[in-house]
Amino acid sequence: MGRVSSFSTPADLAALLAPEGRALLDELRDHDPGQELALATRLRRDHPAGLVSAALTQARLRQRAVAKFGAQDAARMFFTPHGVEQATRTNVAAHRAAAFTALGVRSVADLCCGIGGDAIALARAGIRVLAVDRSPLTCAVARANAEALGLAELIEVREADVTEVDTDGYDAVFVDPARRSDKRGRIFDPEAYSPPLSWAVDAALKAPRAALKIAPGIPHEAIPAGADAEWISDGGEVKEAVLWFGTEPGRMRATLLPGPRTLIGRGLPDPGVRPVGRYVYEPDGAVIRAHLVAEVAEEVGGGLLDETIAYVTADELRDTGYAAAYEITDRLPFNVKKLKALLREREVGVLTVKKRGSAVEPEELRRKVMPKPYGKGSATVFLTRVAGAPTMLVGAPVR
C-alpha cells in the first residue's frame, strides 16, 4: 500500500494552521496508519486533496514525535520529517536548559534551531531565545510550535544564515550543526557539519557561555582544548555529546538521564586486567564514550576483563549509578554446543546476548543455542574476550 505524503512548504503549514486544517488534524489524532489509504479516500470527499495529504503526513509525524516530545506536546506541535529525526528529545533539552540556567544565562542565541526543540526547553526555563535557521519551512514550523505551546513571547524565530547572525548581547550561544545530508546520510567528519565545527567553536569563543551539540562518536582528539565535554545518555542509550565553553576547560563528564547523574573524569590511568570475578559491570554508553571506565572500575574496586574491552569485573557487589551489574555463574570458552547444553540444563526461556570484542552477531547465536525456549528461566550471555581469548560469560542482572 502506498503512503500519501505531502508537507514541504510554508504554504502546507499555513493550510494546516487554518480552521479547516486544524479540524482535520484533530480528526486524525489517533488514526491508524494501516488504514491510511481508505481514510484519505474518505476525507478527500469533503476536503482538498492537498490539505488531506498534508494533514495525514503531519499526523504520522506527530505519532513519531511522541517518543521525543511526549503525547501532550506532540499532539499540539508541528513537524517536518527531518525535524522529527534530528530534534533533541525533551528531557535532554530540559537538562541542557537547566545547565544554562544554573550558569546564570537569561538569553540564548539558538543557531540551527530546527523545529525548535531546544528553544522550547530554554523558553520553559524562563530564558529568552533567538532561534535561527535558514530553511523557510523549518522557521515557520518553529514559529508555529512556539505559538502552540504558549512560548511565542520568549522565542523570536529568524530565517537567516547562522554564520551572518550577530549574537552580541546574548548571554550564551547554542549551536546544533546539521550532521546529516540527503546525499550522504550521517556525517562523521566534524568539519563536514553544516556549519563546520571549527566555525561553531569560533562562535562559541566569542560568547560569554556556549554549548555545541556534536555526534557522541567524535574522536577525543577532535575536541578543542578549551572545551568542557559532556556525553549524555537517556535510559541507557547515548544521545549526544555537548562541548561547553565558559565553564571548566578540559573537563570530561558523562551524564545519565533520567536523574541526572553525572560522572566527572579525574584523569585516572587505565584499569588493569584481572581474573573474572563474581560480578561483571557494564558501564553506560556515555561513560564509555567519555573514556571514564577507569572511574567506574575504581568505584566498584574492579579491573578489566581485557585491556581493550570496556567490561569491568570485581569480586564484590558495589552500588554505582554508572554501570549495570551482573552476577556471573559460568565462564566458558566460545563453544556453541556447550552453551546450548548449559541453557537447556538451566531451563532458560529468555536469553539476552551482549557482546563486546566479538564478531558473532547476538541474534545469530540466539537462534543457534536456543531455537525454542527450554523453560521459564532467564540468562544473560556476554560474548567477549578475557585476557585476549574469546569467552562466554553466563549470568544474570543484579536487581
Coordinates of C-alpha atoms in Angstrom, one line a residue:
M1 CA 0.0 0.0 0.0
G2 CA 1.4 3.4 -1.0
R3 CA 1.5 6.2 1.5
V4 CA 0.2 9.7 1.0
S5 CA 2.9 12.2 1.8
S6 CA 2.9 16.0 1.3
F7 CA 4.4 18.6 3.6
S8 CA 7.2 20.6 2.1
T9 CA 6.4 24.3 2.0
P10 CA 5.3 27.1 4.4
A11 CA 2.0 27.1 2.4
D12 CA 1.4 23.5 3.5
L13 CA 1.8 24.6 7.1
A14 CA -0.4 27.7 6.7
A15 CA -3.2 25.4 5.4
L16 CA -2.9 23.2 8.5
L17 CA -3.0 26.3 10.8
A18 CA -6.3 27.4 9.2
P19 CA -9.5 26.3 10.9
E20 CA -10.2 23.5 8.3
G21 CA -6.6 22.2 8.7
R22 CA -6.8 22.2 12.5
A23 CA -10.1 20.3 12.4
L24 CA -8.6 17.7 10.1
L25 CA -5.6 17.2 12.5
D26 CA -8.0 16.8 15.4
E27 CA -9.8 14.1 13.5
L28 CA -6.6 12.3 12.7
R29 CA -5.1 12.5 16.1
D30 CA -5.5 8.8 16.8
H31 CA -5.7 7.5 13.3
D32 CA -4.4 4.0 12.3
P33 CA -1.6 4.3 9.7
G34 CA -2.6 0.9 8.4
Q35 CA -5.9 2.3 7.3
E36 CA -4.5 5.5 5.8
L37 CA -5.4 4.9 2.1
A38 CA -9.0 4.3 2.8
L39 CA -9.0 7.2 5.3
A40 CA -7.5 9.5 2.6
T41 CA -10.1 8.5 0.1
R42 CA -13.0 9.3 2.5
L43 CA -11.5 12.6 3.6
R44 CA -11.0 13.8 0.1
R45 CA -14.7 13.8 -0.5
D46 CA -15.0 16.8 1.8
H47 CA -11.6 18.4 1.8
P48 CA -9.0 19.5 -0.8
A49 CA -6.6 16.6 -1.7
G50 CA -3.5 18.6 -0.9
L51 CA -4.8 19.5 2.5
V52 CA -5.7 15.9 3.3
S53 CA -2.2 14.8 2.2
A54 CA -0.5 17.4 4.3
A55 CA -2.7 16.5 7.3
L56 CA -2.0 12.8 7.1
T57 CA 1.7 13.5 6.8
Q58 CA 1.6 15.7 9.9
A59 CA -0.5 13.2 11.8
R60 CA 2.1 10.5 11.2
L61 CA 4.9 12.8 12.2
R62 CA 3.1 13.6 15.4
Q63 CA 2.8 10.0 16.2
R64 CA 6.6 9.5 15.7
A65 CA 7.3 12.6 17.8
V66 CA 5.6 11.2 20.9
A67 CA 8.8 9.3 21.8
K68 CA 10.8 12.5 21.9
F69 CA 8.2 15.1 23.0
G70 CA 5.6 13.2 24.9
A71 CA 2.0 12.7 23.8
Q72 CA 0.7 16.1 25.1
D73 CA 3.2 18.3 23.3
A74 CA 3.4 16.2 20.2
A75 CA -0.3 16.4 19.7
R76 CA 0.0 20.2 19.5
M77 CA 3.3 20.7 17.7
F78 CA 4.2 20.7 14.0
F79 CA 7.0 18.7 12.5
T80 CA 9.0 18.1 9.3
P81 CA 10.4 14.6 8.6
H82 CA 14.0 15.8 9.2
G83 CA 12.8 17.8 12.2
V84 CA 11.5 14.7 14.0
E85 CA 14.7 12.8 13.2
Q86 CA 17.1 15.5 14.3
A87 CA 15.3 17.2 17.2
T88 CA 16.6 16.9 20.7
R89 CA 14.2 14.8 22.9
T90 CA 12.5 16.9 25.6
N91 CA 14.3 15.6 28.7
V92 CA 17.7 16.0 27.1
A93 CA 16.9 19.6 26.1
A94 CA 15.5 20.3 29.5
H95 CA 18.7 19.1 31.1
R96 CA 20.7 21.4 28.9
A97 CA 18.3 24.3 29.7
A98 CA 18.7 23.7 33.4
A99 CA 22.5 23.8 32.9
F100 CA 22.3 27.1 31.2
T101 CA 20.0 28.4 34.0
A102 CA 22.5 27.3 36.6
L103 CA 25.2 29.3 34.8
G104 CA 23.0 32.4 35.2
V105 CA 22.1 32.5 31.5
R106 CA 18.9 34.5 30.7
S107 CA 19.2 34.8 26.9
V108 CA 20.4 32.4 24.3
A109 CA 21.1 32.6 20.5
D110 CA 20.0 29.2 19.3
L111 CA 21.7 28.7 16.0
C112 CA 20.5 25.9 13.7
C113 CA 17.3 25.8 15.8
G114 CA 15.4 23.2 13.6
I115 CA 11.8 22.8 14.6
G116 CA 12.5 24.4 18.0
G117 CA 13.0 21.5 20.4
D118 CA 15.8 23.2 22.3
A119 CA 14.3 26.7 22.0
I120 CA 11.1 25.3 23.7
A121 CA 13.1 23.8 26.6
L122 CA 15.1 27.0 27.0
A123 CA 11.9 29.2 27.0
R124 CA 10.2 26.9 29.5
A125 CA 13.2 27.5 31.8
G126 CA 12.5 31.3 31.5
I127 CA 15.3 32.0 29.0
R128 CA 14.7 34.4 26.1
V129 CA 15.7 32.8 22.8
L130 CA 16.7 33.9 19.4
A131 CA 16.0 30.8 17.2
V132 CA 17.8 30.9 13.8
D133 CA 17.6 28.6 10.8
R134 CA 18.0 29.1 7.1
S135 CA 15.1 27.0 6.0
P136 CA 11.8 28.9 5.4
L137 CA 9.7 25.8 6.3
T138 CA 11.7 25.0 9.4
C139 CA 11.4 28.5 10.7
A140 CA 7.7 28.5 10.0
V141 CA 7.3 25.2 11.9
A142 CA 9.5 26.5 14.8
R143 CA 7.4 29.7 15.0
A144 CA 4.1 27.6 15.0
N145 CA 5.5 25.4 17.8
A146 CA 6.4 28.4 19.9
E147 CA 2.8 29.7 19.5
A148 CA 1.2 26.3 20.0
L149 CA 2.9 25.9 23.3
G150 CA 2.4 29.4 24.6
L151 CA 6.0 30.4 24.3
A152 CA 6.0 33.0 21.5
E153 CA 6.8 35.9 23.8
L154 CA 10.1 34.3 24.7
I155 CA 11.1 32.8 21.3
E156 CA 12.0 35.0 18.3
V157 CA 12.4 32.9 15.2
R158 CA 14.6 34.4 12.5
E159 CA 15.2 33.0 9.0
A160 CA 18.9 33.6 8.3
D161 CA 22.3 32.1 7.6
V162 CA 23.6 31.4 11.1
T163 CA 27.1 32.5 10.1
E164 CA 25.8 36.0 9.4
V165 CA 23.9 36.5 12.7
D166 CA 25.2 38.9 15.3
T167 CA 24.9 37.3 18.7
D168 CA 26.3 40.2 20.7
G169 CA 24.0 41.0 23.6
Y170 CA 23.1 37.3 24.3
D171 CA 24.3 35.6 27.4
A172 CA 25.1 32.4 25.6
V173 CA 25.2 30.7 22.2
F174 CA 23.9 27.2 21.4
V175 CA 24.8 25.6 18.1
D176 CA 23.4 22.4 16.8
P177 CA 25.1 21.9 13.4
A178 CA 23.4 19.6 10.8
R179 CA 25.1 16.2 11.0
R180 CA 23.1 14.5 8.2
S181 CA 22.8 15.2 4.5
D182 CA 20.2 14.0 2.0
K183 CA 23.0 12.5 -0.2
R184 CA 25.4 11.1 2.3
G185 CA 23.3 10.4 5.3
R186 CA 25.0 10.6 8.7
I187 CA 28.1 12.8 8.7
F188 CA 31.1 11.7 10.8
D189 CA 33.7 14.4 10.0
P190 CA 33.1 17.4 12.3
E191 CA 34.4 19.7 9.6
A192 CA 31.7 18.4 7.2
Y193 CA 28.9 19.5 9.7
S194 CA 26.8 22.4 8.5
P195 CA 28.2 24.8 9.7
P196 CA 31.6 23.2 10.3
L197 CA 32.7 22.5 13.9
S198 CA 35.6 25.0 13.5
W199 CA 33.1 27.8 12.8
A200 CA 30.9 26.8 15.7
V201 CA 33.9 26.8 18.1
D202 CA 34.9 30.3 16.9
A203 CA 31.3 31.4 17.5
A204 CA 31.4 29.8 21.0
L205 CA 34.6 31.5 22.0
K206 CA 33.1 34.9 21.2
A207 CA 30.2 34.4 23.6
P208 CA 30.3 34.5 27.4
R209 CA 28.9 31.0 27.5
A210 CA 28.3 28.4 24.8
A211 CA 27.2 24.9 24.1
L212 CA 27.8 23.0 20.8
K213 CA 25.9 19.8 20.2
I214 CA 28.0 17.2 18.4
A215 CA 27.9 13.5 17.5
P216 CA 28.7 11.3 20.5
G217 CA 31.2 9.3 18.4
I218 CA 33.5 12.4 18.0
P219 CA 37.2 11.4 18.4
H220 CA 38.6 12.8 21.6
E221 CA 41.5 14.3 19.6
A222 CA 39.0 16.5 17.7
I223 CA 37.7 18.1 21.0
P224 CA 39.1 21.6 21.4
A225 CA 41.4 22.1 24.4
G226 CA 39.3 24.8 25.9
A227 CA 36.1 22.7 25.9
D228 CA 34.2 21.0 28.7
A229 CA 32.9 17.8 27.0
E230 CA 29.7 16.1 28.2
W231 CA 28.3 12.9 26.8
I232 CA 24.6 12.3 27.6
S233 CA 22.6 9.1 27.6
D234 CA 18.9 8.7 28.2
G235 CA 17.5 5.4 29.5
G236 CA 20.9 3.8 28.8
E237 CA 21.0 5.0 25.1
V238 CA 23.7 7.5 24.2
K239 CA 22.0 10.5 22.6
E240 CA 24.6 13.2 22.1
A241 CA 27.7 15.0 23.1
V242 CA 28.0 18.7 24.0
L243 CA 31.0 20.9 24.1
W244 CA 30.6 23.6 26.7
F245 CA 32.6 26.8 26.8
G246 CA 32.9 29.3 29.6
T247 CA 32.7 26.5 32.2
E248 CA 35.6 24.2 33.1
P249 CA 38.1 23.8 30.2
G250 CA 39.4 20.2 29.7
R251 CA 36.7 18.5 31.8
M252 CA 35.3 15.2 30.7
R253 CA 31.9 14.0 32.0
A254 CA 29.1 11.6 31.4
T255 CA 25.5 12.5 32.3
L256 CA 22.9 9.8 32.6
L257 CA 19.2 10.6 32.3
P258 CA 16.8 10.3 34.0
G259 CA 18.4 11.7 37.1
P260 CA 20.6 13.4 36.1
R261 CA 23.7 11.6 37.4
T262 CA 27.0 13.0 36.3
L263 CA 30.3 11.2 36.5
I264 CA 33.3 13.6 36.1
G265 CA 36.7 12.4 34.9
R266 CA 39.6 12.6 37.3
G267 CA 42.3 11.7 34.9
L268 CA 42.8 8.2 36.2
P269 CA 45.1 5.7 34.4
D270 CA 43.5 2.8 32.5
P271 CA 42.4 0.0 34.9
G272 CA 44.5 -3.2 35.0
V273 CA 43.3 -6.5 33.7
R274 CA 42.3 -9.0 36.3
P275 CA 40.7 -12.5 36.5
V276 CA 37.0 -12.8 36.1
G277 CA 35.3 -12.1 39.4
R278 CA 31.8 -12.9 40.7
Y279 CA 30.4 -9.7 39.0
V280 CA 30.7 -8.0 35.7
Y281 CA 29.8 -4.4 35.3
E282 CA 28.7 -3.0 32.0
P283 CA 29.3 0.8 32.0
D284 CA 26.7 3.1 30.5
G285 CA 27.5 4.1 26.9
A286 CA 28.0 7.7 27.9
V287 CA 30.7 6.6 30.4
I288 CA 32.4 4.6 27.7
R289 CA 32.3 7.5 25.1
A290 CA 33.7 9.9 27.7
H291 CA 36.6 7.5 28.4
L292 CA 35.6 7.2 32.1
V293 CA 35.6 3.4 32.5
A294 CA 38.6 3.8 34.9
E295 CA 36.4 5.9 37.2
V296 CA 33.7 3.1 37.3
A297 CA 36.4 0.5 37.9
E298 CA 37.6 2.5 40.9
E299 CA 34.1 2.9 42.3
V300 CA 33.5 -0.9 42.2
G301 CA 37.0 -2.0 43.1
G302 CA 37.4 -3.9 39.9
G303 CA 39.5 -4.3 36.8
L304 CA 39.1 -5.1 33.1
L305 CA 38.3 -8.5 31.6
D306 CA 40.6 -7.5 28.7
E307 CA 42.7 -4.4 28.2
T308 CA 40.7 -3.5 25.0
I309 CA 37.2 -4.2 26.3
A310 CA 35.0 -1.9 28.4
Y311 CA 33.7 -4.6 30.8
V312 CA 34.7 -4.3 34.4
T313 CA 34.9 -7.3 36.7
A314 CA 35.0 -7.4 40.5
D315 CA 34.6 -9.8 43.4
E316 CA 32.2 -7.6 45.4
L317 CA 28.9 -6.0 44.5
R318 CA 29.1 -2.3 45.0
D319 CA 26.5 0.3 44.2
T320 CA 27.2 2.5 41.2
G321 CA 24.8 4.6 39.1
Y322 CA 27.1 4.4 36.1
A323 CA 27.1 0.7 35.2
A324 CA 24.7 -2.3 35.2
A325 CA 25.9 -5.2 37.4
Y326 CA 25.6 -8.9 36.5
E327 CA 26.3 -11.9 38.7
I328 CA 28.4 -14.4 36.7
T329 CA 27.6 -18.1 37.2
D330 CA 29.6 -19.7 34.4
R331 CA 32.7 -19.0 32.3
L332 CA 33.1 -20.9 29.0
P333 CA 35.5 -20.8 26.1
F334 CA 33.5 -19.8 23.0
N335 CA 31.6 -23.0 22.1
V336 CA 28.1 -23.1 20.7
K337 CA 27.3 -26.7 21.7
K338 CA 28.5 -26.2 25.3
L339 CA 26.4 -23.0 25.6
K340 CA 23.3 -24.7 24.2
A341 CA 23.7 -27.7 26.6
L342 CA 24.1 -25.3 29.5
L343 CA 21.0 -23.3 28.6
R344 CA 18.9 -26.5 28.2
E345 CA 20.2 -27.7 31.6
R346 CA 19.2 -24.4 33.3
E347 CA 15.8 -24.4 31.5
V348 CA 16.3 -21.0 30.1
G349 CA 13.4 -19.5 28.2
V350 CA 14.6 -15.8 27.9
L351 CA 18.1 -15.2 26.7
T352 CA 19.8 -11.9 26.5
V353 CA 23.1 -11.8 24.4
K354 CA 25.5 -8.9 24.8
K355 CA 28.8 -8.6 23.0
R356 CA 32.0 -6.6 23.1
G357 CA 35.1 -7.7 21.2
S358 CA 33.3 -10.5 19.4
A359 CA 32.4 -10.8 15.7
V360 CA 29.5 -13.1 16.5
E361 CA 26.0 -11.5 16.0
P362 CA 23.8 -11.9 19.1
E363 CA 20.7 -12.8 17.1
E364 CA 22.6 -15.4 15.1
L365 CA 23.9 -17.0 18.3
R366 CA 20.5 -16.9 20.0
R367 CA 18.9 -18.8 17.1
K368 CA 21.6 -21.5 17.3
V369 CA 21.7 -22.1 21.0
M370 CA 18.0 -21.6 21.8
P371 CA 15.8 -22.4 18.8
K372 CA 13.0 -22.8 21.3
P373 CA 12.5 -21.9 25.0
Y374 CA 13.8 -24.6 27.3
G375 CA 11.8 -23.4 30.3
K376 CA 10.9 -20.3 32.3
G377 CA 14.3 -19.3 33.4
S378 CA 16.4 -16.4 32.1
A379 CA 20.1 -15.8 31.4
T380 CA 22.4 -13.2 30.1
V381 CA 25.4 -14.2 27.9
F382 CA 28.4 -12.0 27.4
L383 CA 30.4 -12.6 24.2
T384 CA 33.7 -11.1 24.9
R385 CA 37.4 -11.6 25.4
V386 CA 39.1 -12.5 28.6
A387 CA 42.9 -11.8 28.5
G388 CA 42.7 -12.0 24.7
A389 CA 40.8 -15.3 24.5
P390 CA 37.2 -15.5 23.1
T391 CA 35.0 -16.2 26.1
M392 CA 31.3 -16.6 27.0
L393 CA 30.3 -15.5 30.5
V394 CA 26.8 -16.5 31.7
G395 CA 24.9 -14.8 34.4
A396 CA 22.0 -12.6 35.4
P397 CA 21.5 -8.9 36.1
V398 CA 21.6 -7.9 39.8
R399 CA 18.2 -6.4 40.6

